[in-house]
XYZ file of C-alpha atoms in Angstrom:
608
model
C -146.285 -16.050 -5.089
C -147.213 -16.669 -1.611
C -145.585 -16.778 1.566
C -145.445 -16.636 5.124
C -143.828 -14.233 7.658
C -141.600 -15.272 10.421
C -138.492 -14.483 12.584
C -135.268 -16.316 11.961
C -131.910 -15.802 13.941
C -128.832 -14.209 11.808
C -126.609 -17.429 12.006
C -129.647 -19.428 9.859
C -129.229 -16.889 6.464
C -127.124 -15.605 3.723
C -127.182 -13.628 0.410
C -128.798 -16.057 -2.608
C -127.208 -15.195 -5.580
C -130.445 -14.302 -7.276
C -130.278 -11.698 -5.422
C -129.735 -8.533 -7.621
C -127.759 -7.125 -4.713
C -125.456 -10.193 -4.468
C -121.680 -8.980 -3.996
C -118.846 -10.986 -2.782
C -117.748 -7.761 -1.031
C -120.225 -6.432 1.823
C -121.970 -3.321 1.297
C -121.720 0.427 2.381
C -125.196 0.438 4.797
C -123.919 3.658 7.035
C -127.252 5.495 5.403
C -129.338 2.652 6.904
C -127.691 2.378 10.335
C -129.088 4.908 12.552
C -132.504 3.843 12.138
C -131.653 0.747 12.178
C -130.656 1.512 15.458
C -133.149 3.056 16.486
C -136.342 1.079 15.535
C -134.697 -2.248 14.221
C -135.553 -4.161 10.437
C -138.549 -2.383 10.024
C -139.650 -3.887 6.520
C -138.905 -8.251 6.190
C -136.334 -9.762 4.217
C -137.344 -11.494 1.447
C -135.946 -15.275 1.796
C -136.254 -18.852 0.378
C -135.475 -22.646 1.568
C -131.823 -22.807 0.495
C -132.078 -26.780 0.292
C -132.889 -28.053 4.275
C -135.822 -27.091 6.148
C -133.841 -24.835 8.562
C -131.676 -22.748 6.395
C -132.537 -19.479 3.788
C -130.754 -17.434 1.618
C -132.061 -13.768 0.769
C -133.466 -12.481 -2.293
C -134.679 -9.461 -1.304
C -132.857 -7.424 1.902
C -128.434 -7.834 1.424
C -128.135 -4.513 2.583
C -130.643 -4.888 5.573
C -128.987 -7.877 6.757
C -125.847 -6.446 5.858
C -126.756 -3.779 8.385
C -128.535 -6.439 11.180
C -125.058 -8.146 11.388
C -123.012 -4.873 12.193
C -125.535 -4.311 14.828
C -125.411 -7.587 15.805
C -121.395 -7.575 16.398
C -122.737 -3.752 18.519
C -124.744 -6.215 21.001
C -122.476 -8.858 21.335
C -119.647 -6.992 22.250
C -122.166 -5.069 24.430
C -123.518 -8.334 26.282
C -126.750 -8.086 25.184
C -129.105 -10.309 23.131
C -129.376 -10.539 19.474
C -132.515 -10.232 17.609
C -133.791 -12.524 15.089
C -134.511 -11.181 11.647
C -138.167 -10.580 10.660
C -138.197 -12.833 6.920
C -141.224 -12.891 4.917
C -140.952 -16.438 3.089
C -141.435 -17.334 -0.749
C -143.350 -20.588 -1.184
C -142.067 -21.051 -4.642
C -138.106 -22.030 -5.013
C -138.420 -21.278 -8.835
C -135.355 -18.624 -9.580
C -136.999 -16.787 -11.773
C -139.907 -16.017 -8.729
C -136.852 -15.072 -7.069
C -135.014 -12.894 -9.458
C -138.448 -11.598 -10.357
C -139.557 -10.619 -6.255
C -135.650 -9.088 -6.071
C -135.833 -7.226 -8.949
C -139.347 -5.931 -7.823
C -137.975 -4.867 -4.619
C -135.479 -2.838 -5.009
C -137.011 -1.235 -8.400
C -140.354 -0.141 -7.357
C -139.840 2.211 -4.960
C -140.607 5.938 -5.000
C -138.631 8.168 -2.936
C -140.577 10.963 -0.716
C -140.402 14.657 -2.906
C -138.547 17.304 -0.703
C -142.400 18.945 0.133
C -143.584 15.356 1.494
C -139.921 15.172 3.238
C -140.741 18.298 5.066
C -144.287 17.712 6.581
C -142.394 14.633 7.585
C -140.112 16.616 9.884
C -142.453 19.076 10.742
C -144.678 17.116 12.328
C -141.328 15.276 13.808
C -140.351 18.641 14.692
C -143.823 19.317 16.428
C -143.497 16.205 18.682
C -140.669 17.066 20.139
C -137.473 15.317 17.742
C -134.414 17.619 17.261
C -132.401 18.177 13.946
C -130.049 16.340 15.426
C -132.539 13.297 16.118
C -134.049 13.302 12.692
C -130.190 13.296 11.295
C -129.392 10.087 13.898
C -132.706 8.405 12.618
C -132.525 8.834 8.917
C -129.115 9.183 8.301
C -128.808 12.169 6.824
C -126.435 15.272 7.316
C -128.065 17.799 9.536
C -127.547 20.488 6.385
C -130.217 18.346 4.524
C -132.700 18.129 7.466
C -132.255 21.731 7.758
C -132.587 21.794 3.491
C -135.703 20.114 3.989
C -137.097 22.452 6.678
C -136.147 25.392 5.066
C -139.018 24.915 2.742
C -141.859 25.828 5.778
C -140.015 29.343 5.163
C -142.242 29.049 2.091
C -145.786 30.670 1.471
C -147.517 27.362 0.686
C -148.690 28.073 -2.914
C -144.836 28.407 -3.792
C -144.494 24.747 -1.858
C -147.264 23.310 -3.719
C -146.068 24.529 -7.328
C -142.361 22.603 -6.390
C -144.204 20.128 -5.904
C -146.453 19.475 -9.039
C -143.064 20.761 -10.627
C -143.573 23.861 -11.820
C -140.813 25.558 -9.938
C -136.990 23.579 -10.049
C -134.647 23.076 -7.503
C -132.793 26.693 -7.816
C -134.897 28.630 -7.894
C -137.105 26.996 -4.163
C -133.504 27.595 -2.877
C -133.286 31.404 -3.578
C -136.606 31.883 -2.888
C -136.106 30.849 0.873
C -133.973 33.404 0.808
C -137.035 36.365 -0.072
C -139.167 37.719 2.693
C -143.179 37.112 2.584
C -143.494 40.497 0.386
C -140.857 39.265 -1.976
C -142.352 35.522 -2.008
C -145.357 37.419 -3.107
C -144.618 39.739 -5.421
C -142.453 37.017 -7.405
C -146.415 34.938 -6.977
C -147.954 37.746 -9.199
C -145.155 37.736 -11.666
C -145.404 33.909 -11.793
C -149.385 33.917 -12.427
C -149.124 36.530 -14.822
C -148.255 35.241 -18.187
C -147.412 37.822 -20.025
C -145.249 39.070 -17.123
C -141.389 37.691 -17.444
C -140.695 36.359 -14.327
C -137.076 35.679 -12.825
C -136.060 31.940 -12.010
C -132.833 30.464 -11.037
C -129.751 32.414 -10.879
C -131.938 35.463 -12.340
C -134.508 35.375 -8.973
C -131.387 35.954 -7.416
C -130.073 39.028 -8.999
C -133.996 40.139 -8.852
C -134.323 39.675 -4.930
C -130.205 41.086 -4.512
C -131.035 44.141 -6.333
C -128.947 42.876 -9.794
C -125.515 41.993 -8.004
C -125.284 38.788 -5.759
C -122.431 39.344 -3.748
C -121.211 36.433 -1.843
C -120.549 36.714 2.526
C -117.387 33.842 1.645
C -115.504 36.574 -0.755
C -115.558 39.788 1.442
C -111.943 39.759 3.038
C -113.009 41.262 6.226
C -115.019 40.070 9.466
C -118.875 40.630 8.534
C -119.967 39.340 11.592
C -121.031 42.906 13.143
C -122.196 43.834 9.384
C -125.640 44.311 8.513
C -127.784 43.629 5.132
C -126.540 40.157 4.548
C -129.512 37.815 3.327
C -129.021 33.631 3.857
C -130.639 30.746 2.304
C -132.369 29.334 5.000
C -130.806 25.598 2.997
C -127.382 27.329 5.550
C -125.383 26.988 2.596
C -125.068 30.047 1.025
C -125.684 34.074 2.421
C -124.861 37.105 -0.010
C -124.692 40.927 0.632
C -128.172 42.447 0.080
C -126.362 46.187 0.028
C -123.607 46.105 -2.276
C -122.370 49.682 -1.884
C -121.630 48.584 1.948
C -119.445 45.867 0.630
C -117.323 47.462 -1.962
C -116.537 50.194 0.696
C -115.774 47.607 3.140
C -113.786 45.386 0.808
C -111.410 47.747 -0.680
C -110.656 48.965 2.517
C -109.573 45.637 3.528
C -108.140 45.914 -0.098
C -105.952 48.281 0.558
C -105.056 47.224 3.738
C -103.658 44.434 2.761
C -101.435 45.878 -0.222
C -99.887 48.176 2.152
C -98.890 44.715 4.235
C -97.315 43.393 0.993
C -95.823 46.710 0.379
C -93.728 47.208 4.336
C -92.956 43.335 3.816
C -90.725 44.274 0.504
C -92.499 43.557 -2.576
C -91.780 46.112 -5.259
C -95.320 46.436 -5.750
C -98.786 45.631 -5.238
C -100.824 46.392 -7.985
C -104.537 46.287 -8.111
C -106.637 45.348 -11.248
C -109.907 46.533 -11.136
C -113.144 44.339 -11.822
C -113.194 45.457 -15.717
C -110.106 44.106 -16.733
C -108.343 40.653 -15.298
C -104.826 39.612 -14.510
C -103.866 36.966 -17.017
C -101.331 34.467 -15.799
C -100.225 33.321 -19.689
C -99.060 37.405 -20.031
C -96.786 37.180 -17.014
C -94.007 35.076 -15.966
C -92.964 34.452 -11.821
C -90.078 36.394 -10.186
C -89.224 36.339 -6.618
C -89.369 39.191 -4.312
C -85.577 40.183 -4.953
C -85.928 40.175 -8.371
C -88.710 42.810 -8.177
C -91.744 40.101 -8.057
C -94.509 42.263 -7.358
C -97.840 41.166 -6.062
C -101.374 41.002 -8.404
C -104.247 41.897 -6.453
C -106.874 40.731 -8.975
C -110.634 41.776 -8.019
C -113.766 40.071 -9.168
C -117.235 41.940 -10.062
C -119.099 39.192 -7.367
C -116.266 40.882 -4.887
C -113.679 37.802 -5.270
C -110.161 38.974 -4.701
C -106.994 36.226 -5.994
C -103.698 37.252 -4.587
C -100.858 36.240 -7.564
C -97.487 36.796 -5.627
C -94.325 36.697 -7.084
C -95.398 38.261 -11.088
C -93.965 40.477 -13.408
C -94.521 40.965 -17.421
C -92.895 38.976 -19.752
C -91.360 41.934 -21.552
C -89.592 42.448 -17.871
C -88.252 38.711 -17.455
C -86.319 39.040 -20.300
C -85.214 41.579 -18.941
C -84.617 39.904 -15.761
C -82.883 37.090 -17.475
C -80.368 39.498 -18.841
C -79.374 40.807 -15.569
C -81.267 43.562 -15.480
C -83.739 45.506 -12.753
C -86.301 46.276 -12.794
C -88.342 49.857 -11.254
C -91.487 49.618 -9.131
C -93.962 50.505 -11.174
C -95.419 54.429 -10.661
C -97.886 54.481 -8.272
C -101.454 55.569 -9.432
C -102.257 58.700 -9.023
C -105.655 58.993 -6.098
C -108.670 60.580 -7.474
C -109.611 63.902 -5.857
C -112.867 62.453 -4.990
C -114.562 58.812 -3.829
C -117.045 57.059 -6.004
C -119.993 58.017 -3.556
C -118.848 61.345 -3.705
C -118.991 61.315 -7.828
C -122.518 59.834 -7.445
C -123.741 62.649 -4.586
C -122.218 65.086 -7.049
C -124.263 63.298 -9.981
C -127.595 62.911 -8.616
C -127.518 66.985 -6.749
C -126.858 68.348 -10.186
C -128.981 65.419 -12.475
C -132.315 66.381 -9.680
C -131.133 71.158 -10.051
C -131.342 70.826 -13.777
C -134.325 68.737 -14.654
C -136.473 71.288 -12.141
C -134.454 73.861 -14.373
C -135.277 72.801 -17.549
C -139.302 73.555 -17.058
C -138.438 76.982 -17.314
C -137.472 76.407 -21.001
C -139.944 73.912 -23.115
C -137.981 75.389 -26.689
C -134.884 73.652 -25.249
C -136.549 70.579 -23.895
C -137.956 69.986 -26.909
C -134.699 70.067 -28.887
C -133.640 68.335 -26.086
C -135.764 65.548 -27.093
C -135.887 65.336 -30.318
C -131.345 65.150 -30.189
C -132.539 62.010 -27.650
C -134.394 60.371 -30.279
C -131.889 61.001 -32.848
C -128.976 59.823 -30.767
C -130.621 57.740 -28.594
C -129.064 57.515 -25.018
C -129.002 54.610 -22.022
C -132.610 55.764 -21.022
C -133.508 56.248 -24.539
C -134.495 53.014 -27.214
C -135.939 54.767 -30.037
C -136.835 51.832 -33.343
C -136.913 52.500 -36.678
C -139.712 51.439 -38.973
C -138.104 49.239 -41.181
C -140.813 48.772 -43.785
C -139.970 44.695 -44.560
C -141.451 42.238 -46.688
C -140.812 39.468 -48.491
C -142.726 40.174 -51.830
C -140.272 41.838 -54.187
C -143.496 43.401 -56.095
C -144.685 45.060 -52.603
C -141.112 46.479 -52.041
C -140.399 48.011 -55.537
C -143.979 49.278 -55.503
C -143.283 51.139 -52.361
C -139.578 52.470 -53.273
C -140.994 54.413 -56.206
C -144.339 55.450 -54.779
C -144.356 59.521 -54.129
C -144.482 59.262 -50.547
C -141.640 57.460 -50.446
C -139.575 59.727 -52.570
C -140.680 62.862 -51.313
C -140.381 61.579 -47.805
C -136.534 60.868 -48.915
C -136.000 64.478 -50.076
C -137.367 65.284 -46.266
C -134.708 63.056 -44.705
C -131.537 64.478 -47.089
C -132.622 67.912 -46.084
C -132.345 67.106 -42.089
C -129.952 65.669 -42.861
C -127.715 68.347 -44.056
C -129.062 70.556 -41.612
C -127.745 68.380 -39.326
C -124.291 68.314 -40.874
C -124.191 64.791 -41.273
C -123.675 62.360 -43.951
C -126.344 62.496 -46.691
C -125.800 59.074 -47.913
C -127.058 57.919 -43.694
C -130.196 55.682 -44.632
C -131.636 57.469 -42.220
C -131.758 60.617 -40.024
C -132.394 58.648 -36.357
C -129.103 56.421 -35.364
C -127.170 58.462 -37.810
C -123.368 59.066 -36.828
C -123.750 57.363 -33.464
C -122.975 55.032 -31.059
C -124.409 54.182 -28.226
C -125.227 57.956 -27.259
C -122.255 59.165 -28.190
C -123.346 61.932 -30.885
C -126.290 62.990 -28.229
C -124.452 66.325 -27.221
C -123.516 67.101 -30.615
C -127.057 66.720 -32.475
C -128.427 68.383 -29.312
C -125.921 71.782 -30.402
C -127.098 71.648 -33.685
C -130.839 71.527 -32.986
C -130.188 74.537 -30.527
C -129.276 76.755 -33.679
C -132.016 75.711 -36.016
C -135.052 77.664 -36.133
C -138.856 76.724 -35.161
C -139.324 75.668 -38.945
C -136.013 73.862 -39.620
C -136.989 72.102 -36.005
C -140.428 71.349 -37.111
C -138.935 69.788 -40.175
C -136.740 67.775 -38.414
C -139.451 66.324 -35.592
C -141.713 65.456 -38.929
C -138.465 63.099 -40.677
C -138.098 61.664 -36.933
C -141.590 60.709 -36.232
C -141.941 59.387 -40.214
C -138.936 57.133 -39.458
C -140.230 55.681 -36.190
C -144.118 55.369 -36.680
C -145.141 51.959 -37.092
C -146.575 50.275 -39.933
C -150.071 48.414 -39.521
C -150.739 50.511 -36.000
C -154.044 52.573 -35.315
C -152.530 55.508 -34.518
C -151.477 55.860 -38.343
C -155.446 55.784 -38.722
C -155.653 58.471 -36.140
C -153.295 60.583 -37.342
C -154.628 60.567 -41.291
C -157.990 61.005 -40.114
C -156.602 63.987 -37.950
C -155.553 65.674 -40.642
C -157.653 64.243 -43.677
C -154.831 62.263 -45.253
C -155.523 62.015 -49.306
C -154.325 59.210 -50.389
C -155.108 59.880 -54.254
C -151.406 62.041 -54.845
C -149.449 59.501 -53.744
C -150.924 56.291 -54.906
C -152.066 55.434 -58.694
C -153.084 51.083 -58.711
C -150.574 48.839 -60.296
C -149.079 45.618 -60.895
C -148.175 44.730 -57.903
C -152.133 45.582 -56.018
C -153.910 43.661 -59.087
C -151.880 41.361 -58.362
C -152.649 41.012 -55.086
C -156.296 41.311 -55.286
C -158.092 37.970 -56.070
C -161.491 38.184 -54.672
C -164.242 37.900 -56.944
C -166.724 40.058 -54.633
C -164.457 42.473 -53.963
C -163.444 43.254 -57.557
C -166.613 43.403 -58.629
C -167.641 46.618 -56.139
C -164.014 47.789 -57.041
C -165.692 47.915 -60.819
C -168.717 49.385 -59.681
C -166.765 51.881 -57.970
C -164.895 52.575 -61.750
C -167.285 51.828 -64.257
C -170.565 52.286 -62.586
C -173.311 49.851 -60.958
C -174.564 48.703 -64.199
C -171.373 47.786 -65.794
C -170.295 45.548 -62.312
C -173.884 44.157 -62.388
C -173.456 42.972 -66.249
C -169.534 41.322 -65.052
C -170.580 39.863 -62.140
C -170.214 36.005 -63.396
C -166.878 36.948 -65.505
C -163.618 35.851 -63.561
C -160.986 38.061 -61.915
C -158.895 38.223 -64.802
C -161.877 40.232 -66.763
C -162.503 42.100 -64.088
C -159.324 43.515 -63.944
C -158.378 44.354 -66.870
C -161.946 46.615 -66.520
C -160.453 48.551 -64.003
C -156.785 49.229 -65.402
C -159.005 50.008 -68.972
C -160.916 52.231 -66.608
C -157.976 53.774 -64.453
C -156.097 54.617 -67.768
C -158.673 55.451 -70.154
C -157.820 52.851 -72.379
C -159.819 50.716 -74.164
C -162.429 53.178 -75.459
C -163.238 53.174 -71.500
C -164.171 56.691 -69.348
C -161.237 57.596 -67.769
C -161.622 57.222 -64.068
C -158.721 59.835 -62.009
C -157.872 59.628 -58.385
C -159.788 56.378 -57.566
C -158.644 54.655 -54.088
C -159.690 51.697 -52.957
C -161.733 51.735 -49.913
C -158.781 49.867 -47.764
C -156.240 52.647 -48.218
C -158.720 55.478 -47.523
C -158.690 57.275 -44.437
C -160.672 56.106 -42.670
C -160.825 53.015 -44.563
C -164.174 50.812 -45.180
C -163.871 47.145 -46.195
C -166.246 45.878 -49.488
C -167.832 42.675 -48.051
C -169.043 41.907 -44.711
C -166.703 38.913 -43.789
C -164.321 41.224 -42.244
C -160.430 40.339 -41.877
C -159.229 44.144 -43.213
C -156.673 44.814 -40.827
C -156.678 48.795 -41.028
C -160.209 48.690 -40.674
C -160.489 46.981 -37.279
C -157.378 49.288 -36.129
C -159.493 52.307 -37.070
C -162.410 51.318 -35.772
C -160.076 49.976 -32.664
C -158.967 54.177 -32.390
C -162.134 55.558 -32.885
C -163.775 53.368 -30.257
C -160.259 54.130 -28.228
C -160.990 58.064 -28.655
C -165.063 58.218 -28.041
C -163.928 56.358 -24.650
C -161.803 58.964 -23.331
C -163.606 62.003 -25.044
C -167.250 60.990 -23.627
C -168.361 64.004 -20.937
C -169.218 62.750 -17.293
C -172.856 63.998 -16.589
C -171.816 65.492 -13.267
C -169.474 67.604 -15.456
C -170.295 70.870 -17.214
C -169.482 71.023 -20.725
C -166.803 73.461 -22.490
C -167.823 77.047 -22.456
C -168.153 79.056 -26.079
C -164.376 79.774 -26.289
C -163.401 76.554 -25.010
C -160.242 74.851 -27.074
C -160.430 72.721 -29.353
C -159.076 72.000 -33.121
C -161.071 75.648 -33.736
C -159.860 77.538 -31.246
C -156.060 76.964 -31.019
C -154.064 79.053 -29.336
C -152.284 82.216 -31.665
C -148.870 82.012 -32.220
C -148.583 77.920 -32.747
C -144.649 78.350 -32.987
C -144.387 80.776 -29.834
C -143.600 77.356 -27.025
C -140.779 75.786 -29.742
C -137.842 79.609 -28.730
C -135.268 78.470 -26.164
């Protein structure tokens, strides 16, 4: 497709029907008029001859043509000369070529991203252009220009991530409210794959300390108020200090309420943020018939004034001709919210300092928190879940589960809790409401009973399959033999012939294992069962526990993949590193404390 460039008078041009923007109605060109007034037509329109050598029809560029006509009328009215239109003349007269050219020009465009626009606008500002100049030149509202320039407040890495579409527009908008230090802190979270990084509206909560209150919701004059942050797009401002906002807002609400009462309303009821005013629960009533004003206060600081309402019940009384009395005035609290906060924090600071001298009481308090929970304590119970019914049955019928269940029932009785509760932790509790009661019951228990409670609580919350299982088991010299015997579930789960052969060696001897090395797993399992049961003439082998389940555990092969062994090795390595003495430090003396030098009176510290 060949073409040549030329300047053609506007009077010799018209819009072709092959133009994808052809319409009998002139299009809106207000967005490109400012640029064309300043710089003229920068990009030539595509035209072709329409049957005569002097006239042409526009294949692509209809909006530029209509805008040029508007500017031509302005110039003629001002007595100025009208410039011709720069055109690219298509040599081909085929309709298909014209339609292709129109479609290509109108679709093969990529609008600049916001970061690229910011870079260009910044260069123009440095060259002396103002915001109003950019707004006029590019036909953009000043707010759009300021929004683009606001990206300059962001750290370069944030702008780059935004340009790569790794950060959405809402997140960027809120980041423009952040200080450089806050932006750096946010980037650290953004770079950490294991950290939670706030984005979108969660970022606004993160920046403003959890409560975002728009300045537009204030009923008071904010001109002299400090602690207001604005996004640099110029669209939103927020109170950084929520407490200062509510102090001023509540005072303004009281003033408005007093003004309503002075104006003759029966009452002005303040509906707090925790409640809501529902119009369907009320009916309109004029002031002369006892209508009230309901001042609906929202958690984000917004206040809505509902004038002239009564309850549905009162509306029925009004229909009967009865009068309604004004609602009783609420009793003013003895102290304000900030004073209550002052009292609470001082009492808290004093009490926790005093607890330092009451170790036994503090221990009971800690156990009570583990049982009942609190806003600061969240304890999770080991649910011992499995999808395998055979495993579930095996655990339920084990000696360890039976012994622990007996101890649990004893503790439930000690604490006067329902004996049918499945666990001690969380028993009879709803969101920490049982905490004081559990604490007072623990206070009357002796040390032995308290230790029993602690053991059960710890057992209920001890994570299955964790490294601490290995550490504790080795510390107490745990012997699995009294608590476990090979059952059907165990034999069903053991399927490796190399492992089964090694187990045969443990229960029947190496000669038997070697003689049966090539046998199928079914035969190997039968040999192990017969020795454990003393059946089929086999020597009875009592107290056998597979290596995986001993403390410390071990593997049967070098292939690895035994979780208990890996956890035990990790725990042993961590303990060895922590206990390694510094070369510059002196070793413990002969009377140093340790497992064999524990202080006497082990329960003395439990006394309250």
